[in-house]
PDB file of C-alpha atoms in Angstrom:
ATOM      1  CA  MET A   1       0.000   0.000   0.000  1.00  0.00           C
ATOM      2  CA  LYS A   2       1.227   3.459  -0.807  1.00  0.00           C
ATOM      3  CA  ILE A   3       0.326   6.494   1.226  1.00  0.00           C
ATOM      4  CA  TYR A   4       0.707   9.771  -0.610  1.00  0.00           C
ATOM      5  CA  LYS A   5       1.020  13.005   1.310  1.00  0.00           C
ATOM      6  CA  HIS A   6       1.302  16.452  -0.180  1.00  0.00           C
ATOM      7  CA  LEU A   7       1.799  19.787   1.564  1.00  0.00           C
ATOM      8  CA  THR A   8       4.084  22.630   0.595  1.00  0.00           C
ATOM      9  CA  ALA A   9       4.747  25.610   2.844  1.00  0.00           C
ATOM     10  CA  ASN A  10       8.119  27.299   3.165  1.00  0.00           C
ATOM     11  CA  ALA A  11       8.623  29.066   6.503  1.00  0.00           C
ATOM     12  CA  ILE A  12       4.900  29.768   6.833  1.00  0.00           C
ATOM     13  CA  ASN A  13       3.060  29.351  10.111  1.00  0.00           C
ATOM     14  CA  LEU A  14      -0.047  27.252   9.427  1.00  0.00           C
ATOM     15  CA  VAL A  15      -3.036  26.839  11.725  1.00  0.00           C
ATOM     16  CA  PRO A  16      -5.688  24.135  11.225  1.00  0.00           C
ATOM     17  CA  PHE A  17      -8.775  25.589   9.531  1.00  0.00           C
ATOM     18  CA  ASP A  18     -11.450  22.879   9.448  1.00  0.00           C
ATOM     19  CA  PHE A  19     -14.164  22.734   6.826  1.00  0.00           C
ATOM     20  CA  LEU A  20     -17.313  24.038   8.497  1.00  0.00           C
ATOM     21  CA  ARG A  21     -19.568  21.572   6.693  1.00  0.00           C
ATOM     22  CA  GLU A  22     -19.310  18.562   4.414  1.00  0.00           C
ATOM     23  CA  LEU A  23     -20.674  20.808   1.677  1.00  0.00           C
ATOM     24  CA  SER A  24     -17.633  23.102   2.032  1.00  0.00           C
ATOM     25  CA  MET A  25     -15.332  20.123   1.493  1.00  0.00           C
ATOM     26  CA  GLU A  26     -17.405  19.058  -1.500  1.00  0.00           C
ATOM     27  CA  ALA A  27     -17.194  22.520  -3.069  1.00  0.00           C
ATOM     28  CA  TYR A  28     -13.439  22.566  -2.589  1.00  0.00           C
ATOM     29  CA  LEU A  29     -13.061  19.180  -4.321  1.00  0.00           C
ATOM     30  CA  ILE A  30     -15.287  20.233  -7.231  1.00  0.00           C
ATOM     31  CA  GLU A  31     -13.040  23.244  -7.793  1.00  0.00           C
ATOM     32  CA  ASN A  32      -9.826  21.257  -7.204  1.00  0.00           C
ATOM     33  CA  PRO A  33     -10.397  17.695  -8.464  1.00  0.00           C
ATOM     34  CA  MET A  34      -6.657  16.955  -8.597  1.00  0.00           C
ATOM     35  CA  VAL A  35      -6.848  16.552  -4.802  1.00  0.00           C
ATOM     36  CA  LEU A  36      -8.628  13.250  -5.565  1.00  0.00           C
ATOM     37  CA  THR A  37      -5.511  11.861  -7.270  1.00  0.00           C
ATOM     38  CA  LEU A  38      -4.870   8.406  -5.831  1.00  0.00           C
ATOM     39  CA  ASP A  39      -1.572   7.571  -7.543  1.00  0.00           C
ATOM     40  CA  ASN A  40       0.402   8.371 -10.669  1.00  0.00           C
ATOM     41  CA  ASP A  41      -0.466   5.136 -12.443  1.00  0.00           C
ATOM     42  CA  GLY A  42      -4.031   5.428 -13.716  1.00  0.00           C
ATOM     43  CA  PHE A  43      -5.625   7.401 -10.922  1.00  0.00           C
ATOM     44  CA  ASP A  44      -4.106  10.813 -11.568  1.00  0.00           C
ATOM     45  CA  ASP A  45      -6.187  12.414 -14.339  1.00  0.00           C
ATOM     46  CA  VAL A  46      -9.485  12.987 -12.521  1.00  0.00           C
ATOM     47  CA  GLU A  47     -12.529  15.093 -13.274  1.00  0.00           C
ATOM     48  CA  ILE A  48     -15.774  15.480 -11.352  1.00  0.00           C
ATOM     49  CA  LEU A  49     -18.731  14.361 -13.470  1.00  0.00           C
ATOM     50  CA  GLU A  50     -21.535  14.822 -10.945  1.00  0.00           C
ATOM     51  CA  ASP A  51     -22.178  16.085  -7.451  1.00  0.00           C
ATOM     52  CA  GLU A  52     -25.169  15.330  -5.253  1.00  0.00           C
ATOM     53  CA  LEU A  53     -26.257  12.607  -7.698  1.00  0.00           C
ATOM     54  CA  THR A  54     -29.579  11.116  -6.553  1.00  0.00           C
ATOM     55  CA  ILE A  55     -29.843   7.341  -6.917  1.00  0.00           C
ATOM     56  CA  SER A  56     -33.286   5.721  -6.735  1.00  0.00           C
ATOM     57  CA  SER A  57     -33.299   3.047  -4.035  1.00  0.00           C
ATOM     58  CA  GLY A  58     -29.605   3.803  -3.608  1.00  0.00           C
ATOM     59  CA  ARG A  59     -29.575   3.184   0.131  1.00  0.00           C
ATOM     60  CA  GLU A  60     -30.560  -0.448   0.431  1.00  0.00           C
ATOM     61  CA  SER A  61     -29.229  -0.589   3.984  1.00  0.00           C
ATOM     62  CA  GLN A  62     -31.627   2.249   4.929  1.00  0.00           C
ATOM     63  CA  SER A  63     -34.520   1.424   2.557  1.00  0.00           C
ATOM     64  CA  GLY A  64     -34.523   4.617   0.553  1.00  0.00           C
ATOM     65  CA  ASP A  65     -33.010   6.750  -2.133  1.00  0.00           C
ATOM     66  CA  GLY A  66     -29.381   7.769  -1.924  1.00  0.00           C
ATOM     67  CA  ARG A  67     -27.287  10.747  -2.881  1.00  0.00           C
ATOM     68  CA  ILE A  68     -23.732  10.268  -4.078  1.00  0.00           C
ATOM     69  CA  ASP A  69     -21.614  13.196  -2.892  1.00  0.00           C
ATOM     70  CA  LEU A  70     -19.263  13.135  -5.899  1.00  0.00           C
ATOM     71  CA  LEU A  71     -18.837  10.977  -8.973  1.00  0.00           C
ATOM     72  CA  GLY A  72     -15.325  11.230 -10.363  1.00  0.00           C
ATOM     73  CA  TYR A  73     -13.817   9.886 -13.545  1.00  0.00           C
ATOM     74  CA  TYR A  74     -10.189   8.811 -13.809  1.00  0.00           C
ATOM     75  CA  ASN A  75      -9.542   9.270 -17.524  1.00  0.00           C
ATOM     76  CA  SER A  76      -6.296   7.322 -17.825  1.00  0.00           C
ATOM     77  CA  SER A  77      -7.762   4.166 -16.293  1.00  0.00           C
ATOM     78  CA  ASN A  78     -11.391   4.542 -17.499  1.00  0.00           C
ATOM     79  CA  THR A  79     -12.581   4.279 -13.903  1.00  0.00           C
ATOM     80  CA  LEU A  80     -15.631   5.844 -12.281  1.00  0.00           C
ATOM     81  CA  GLY A  81     -15.137   6.711  -8.626  1.00  0.00           C
ATOM     82  CA  VAL A  82     -18.039   6.894  -6.203  1.00  0.00           C
ATOM     83  CA  ILE A  83     -16.796   9.355  -3.586  1.00  0.00           C
ATOM     84  CA  GLU A  84     -18.441   9.564  -0.183  1.00  0.00           C
ATOM     85  CA  LEU A  85     -17.466  12.541   1.967  1.00  0.00           C
ATOM     86  CA  LYS A  86     -17.515  12.792   5.743  1.00  0.00           C
ATOM     87  CA  LYS A  87     -16.654  15.957   7.642  1.00  0.00           C
ATOM     88  CA  GLY A  88     -15.002  13.943  10.409  1.00  0.00           C
ATOM     89  CA  THR A  89     -13.335  10.574  10.699  1.00  0.00           C
ATOM     90  CA  ILE A  90     -13.966   7.973   8.014  1.00  0.00           C
ATOM     91  CA  GLY A  91     -14.136   4.381   9.169  1.00  0.00           C
ATOM     92  CA  ILE A  92     -15.361   0.915   8.355  1.00  0.00           C
ATOM     93  CA  GLU A  93     -18.892   1.985   9.345  1.00  0.00           C
ATOM     94  CA  ASN A  94     -18.990   4.099   6.162  1.00  0.00           C
ATOM     95  CA  ILE A  95     -18.302   1.182   3.810  1.00  0.00           C
ATOM     96  CA  ASP A  96     -21.947   0.028   3.679  1.00  0.00           C
ATOM     97  CA  GLN A  97     -22.983   3.365   2.187  1.00  0.00           C
ATOM     98  CA  LEU A  98     -20.401   2.967  -0.606  1.00  0.00           C
ATOM     99  CA  LYS A  99     -21.575  -0.596  -1.212  1.00  0.00           C
ATOM    100  CA  ASP A 100     -25.189   0.571  -1.486  1.00  0.00           C
ATOM    101  CA  TYR A 101     -24.249   3.095  -4.168  1.00  0.00           C
ATOM    102  CA  LEU A 102     -21.989   0.686  -6.053  1.00  0.00           C
ATOM    103  CA  LYS A 103     -24.816  -1.861  -6.253  1.00  0.00           C
ATOM    104  CA  GLU A 104     -26.496   0.729  -8.478  1.00  0.00           C
ATOM    105  CA  ARG A 105     -23.611   0.969 -10.977  1.00  0.00           C
ATOM    106  CA  SER A 106     -25.869   0.406 -13.979  1.00  0.00           C
ATOM    107  CA  GLN A 107     -28.245   3.182 -12.819  1.00  0.00           C
ATOM    108  CA  ILE A 108     -25.303   5.548 -12.221  1.00  0.00           C
ATOM    109  CA  PHE A 109     -23.869   4.790 -15.649  1.00  0.00           C
ATOM    110  CA  GLU A 110     -27.262   5.388 -17.319  1.00  0.00           C
ATOM    111  CA  LEU A 111     -27.547   8.760 -15.556  1.00  0.00           C
ATOM    112  CA  ILE A 112     -24.158   9.983 -16.802  1.00  0.00           C
ATOM    113  CA  LYS A 113     -23.655   8.347 -20.196  1.00  0.00           C
ATOM    114  CA  GLU A 114     -25.662  10.867 -22.234  1.00  0.00           C
ATOM    115  CA  ARG A 115     -23.444  13.758 -21.094  1.00  0.00           C
ATOM    116  CA  ASN A 116     -20.310  11.578 -21.199  1.00  0.00           C
ATOM    117  CA  PRO A 117     -20.547   9.455 -24.372  1.00  0.00           C
ATOM    118  CA  ASP A 118     -16.797   8.735 -24.421  1.00  0.00           C
ATOM    119  CA  ILE A 119     -17.049   6.652 -21.247  1.00  0.00           C
ATOM    120  CA  ASP A 120     -17.684   3.020 -22.106  1.00  0.00           C
ATOM    121  CA  SER A 121     -17.504  -0.075 -19.885  1.00  0.00           C
ATOM    122  CA  PRO A 122     -15.706   1.672 -17.022  1.00  0.00           C
ATOM    123  CA  ASP A 123     -14.038   0.076 -14.046  1.00  0.00           C
ATOM    124  CA  TRP A 124     -15.195   1.292 -10.629  1.00  0.00           C
ATOM    125  CA  ILE A 125     -13.641   2.330  -7.347  1.00  0.00           C
ATOM    126  CA  GLY A 126     -15.194   3.291  -4.011  1.00  0.00           C
ATOM    127  CA  ILE A 127     -13.552   6.210  -2.225  1.00  0.00           C
ATOM    128  CA  LEU A 128     -14.147   7.498   1.291  1.00  0.00           C
ATOM    129  CA  ALA A 129     -12.892  11.009   2.059  1.00  0.00           C
ATOM    130  CA  GLY A 130     -12.838  12.759   5.407  1.00  0.00           C
ATOM    131  CA  THR A 131     -10.707  14.859   7.682  1.00  0.00           C
ATOM    132  CA  SER A 132      -9.196  11.820   9.422  1.00  0.00           C
ATOM    133  CA  ILE A 133      -9.254   8.033   9.098  1.00  0.00           C
ATOM    134  CA  SER A 134      -9.738   5.241  11.624  1.00  0.00           C
ATOM    135  CA  SER A 135      -6.942   2.732  12.129  1.00  0.00           C
ATOM    136  CA  ASP A 136      -9.410  -0.084  11.311  1.00  0.00           C
ATOM    137  CA  LEU A 137     -10.069   1.379   7.851  1.00  0.00           C
ATOM    138  CA  VAL A 138      -6.346   1.892   7.228  1.00  0.00           C
ATOM    139  CA  LYS A 139      -5.771  -1.778   8.110  1.00  0.00           C
ATOM    140  CA  LEU A 140      -8.540  -2.972   5.765  1.00  0.00           C
ATOM    141  CA  ILE A 141      -7.106  -1.009   2.849  1.00  0.00           C
ATOM    142  CA  GLU A 142      -3.565  -2.053   3.721  1.00  0.00           C
ATOM    143  CA  ASP A 143      -4.714  -5.691   3.617  1.00  0.00           C
ATOM    144  CA  GLY A 144      -6.162  -5.169   0.123  1.00  0.00           C
ATOM    145  CA  GLU A 145      -9.839  -5.140   1.124  1.00  0.00           C
ATOM    146  CA  MET A 146     -12.107  -5.099  -1.897  1.00  0.00           C
ATOM    147  CA  LEU A 147     -15.805  -4.259  -1.914  1.00  0.00           C
ATOM    148  CA  ASP A 148     -17.719  -7.390  -2.915  1.00  0.00           C
ATOM    149  CA  ILE A 149     -20.681  -6.080  -4.858  1.00  0.00           C
ATOM    150  CA  GLU A 150     -22.812  -9.019  -5.947  1.00  0.00           C
ATOM    151  CA  GLY A 151     -19.740 -11.048  -6.925  1.00  0.00           C
ATOM    152  CA  THR A 152     -17.761  -8.186  -8.471  1.00  0.00           C
ATOM    153  CA  LEU A 153     -14.747  -7.020  -6.511  1.00  0.00           C
ATOM    154  CA  ILE A 154     -14.282  -3.247  -6.523  1.00  0.00           C
ATOM    155  CA  PRO A 155     -11.226  -1.507  -5.063  1.00  0.00           C
ATOM    156  CA  LEU A 156     -11.555   0.638  -1.953  1.00  0.00           C
ATOM    157  CA  ALA A 157      -9.503   3.785  -1.356  1.00  0.00           C
ATOM    158  CA  ALA A 158      -9.567   6.585   1.189  1.00  0.00           C
ATOM    159  CA  LEU A 159      -8.390  10.184   1.442  1.00  0.00           C
ATOM    160  CA  THR A 160      -7.927  12.500   4.351  1.00  0.00           C
ATOM    161  CA  ILE A 161      -8.191  16.183   3.580  1.00  0.00           C
ATOM    162  CA  LYS A 162      -7.026  18.806   6.055  1.00  0.00           C
ATOM    163  CA  ARG A 163      -7.144  22.528   5.494  1.00  0.00           C
ATOM    164  CA  TYR A 164      -4.789  25.088   7.025  1.00  0.00           C
ATOM    165  CA  LYS A 165      -4.669  28.868   6.988  1.00  0.00           C
ATOM    166  CA  SER A 166      -1.562  31.033   7.084  1.00  0.00           C
ATOM    167  CA  GLU A 167      -1.224  34.287   9.001  1.00  0.00           C
ATOM    168  CA  ASP A 168      -1.657  36.248   5.757  1.00  0.00           C
ATOM    169  CA  GLY A 169      -4.941  34.465   4.896  1.00  0.00           C
ATOM    170  CA  GLN A 170      -3.683  31.894   2.390  1.00  0.00           C
ATOM    171  CA  PHE A 171      -5.168  28.406   2.495  1.00  0.00           C
ATOM    172  CA  PHE A 172      -3.195  25.171   2.277  1.00  0.00           C
ATOM    173  CA  ILE A 173      -4.565  21.662   1.884  1.00  0.00           C
ATOM    174  CA  ALA A 174      -2.836  18.467   3.040  1.00  0.00           C
ATOM    175  CA  THR A 175      -4.053  15.120   1.771  1.00  0.00           C
ATOM    176  CA  ASP A 176      -3.154  11.552   2.651  1.00  0.00           C
ATOM    177  CA  THR A 177      -4.200   8.883   0.179  1.00  0.00           C
ATOM    178  CA  TYR A 178      -4.742   5.261   1.162  1.00  0.00           C
ATOM    179  CA  GLN A 179      -5.003   2.733  -1.638  1.00  0.00           C
ATOM    180  CA  ASN A 180      -3.740  -0.781  -2.078  1.00  0.00           C
ATOM    181  CA  VAL A 181      -2.166  -0.392  -5.509  1.00  0.00           C
ATOM    182  CA  LYS A 182      -2.485  -4.114  -6.207  1.00  0.00           C
ATOM    183  CA  SER A 183      -6.297  -3.814  -6.079  1.00  0.00           C
ATOM    184  CA  LYS A 184      -8.002  -3.973  -9.487  1.00  0.00           C
ATOM    185  CA  ASN A 185     -11.525  -4.699 -10.709  1.00  0.00           C
ATOM    186  CA  ASN A 186     -12.352  -8.254 -11.809  1.00  0.00           C
TER     187      ASN A 186
END
């Protein structure tokens, strides 16, 4: 497993500046999709296709519709990423929500294919993003945990996103990426 970390600040005093709401984090990622880069081998050329995408019956575990926070597309690997955001710590308790959405892959693809005709037979990945990550989730990803969605194994990745503010009002973002690079779709 590789963990990528990126933060650049030369002799600048940085103070943590948390996102006030999940929606603030979402807006930041829409404007800066490169933060969702997972590695430099297929998961580096990312664009956001949809935000707040409503999925009919998309929350099987809660018997209702679902709303995908972000749907990303990794161009170089032809992979659609279902991205679930949490303002706080992401953990194994958030995996069921990703699984619910990924069970509706055909519905998701139907919703986006008209506006994205170049995407054909994509691979999939489930991504959890939050401001911190539980050690249990790190261990699962480190061990190569895949999401078993009705017999199809889908890779799982996670990102932590932390925002800082300098004394002169500049913002800096630090991300840690957790992905077992050996994980691939069947």
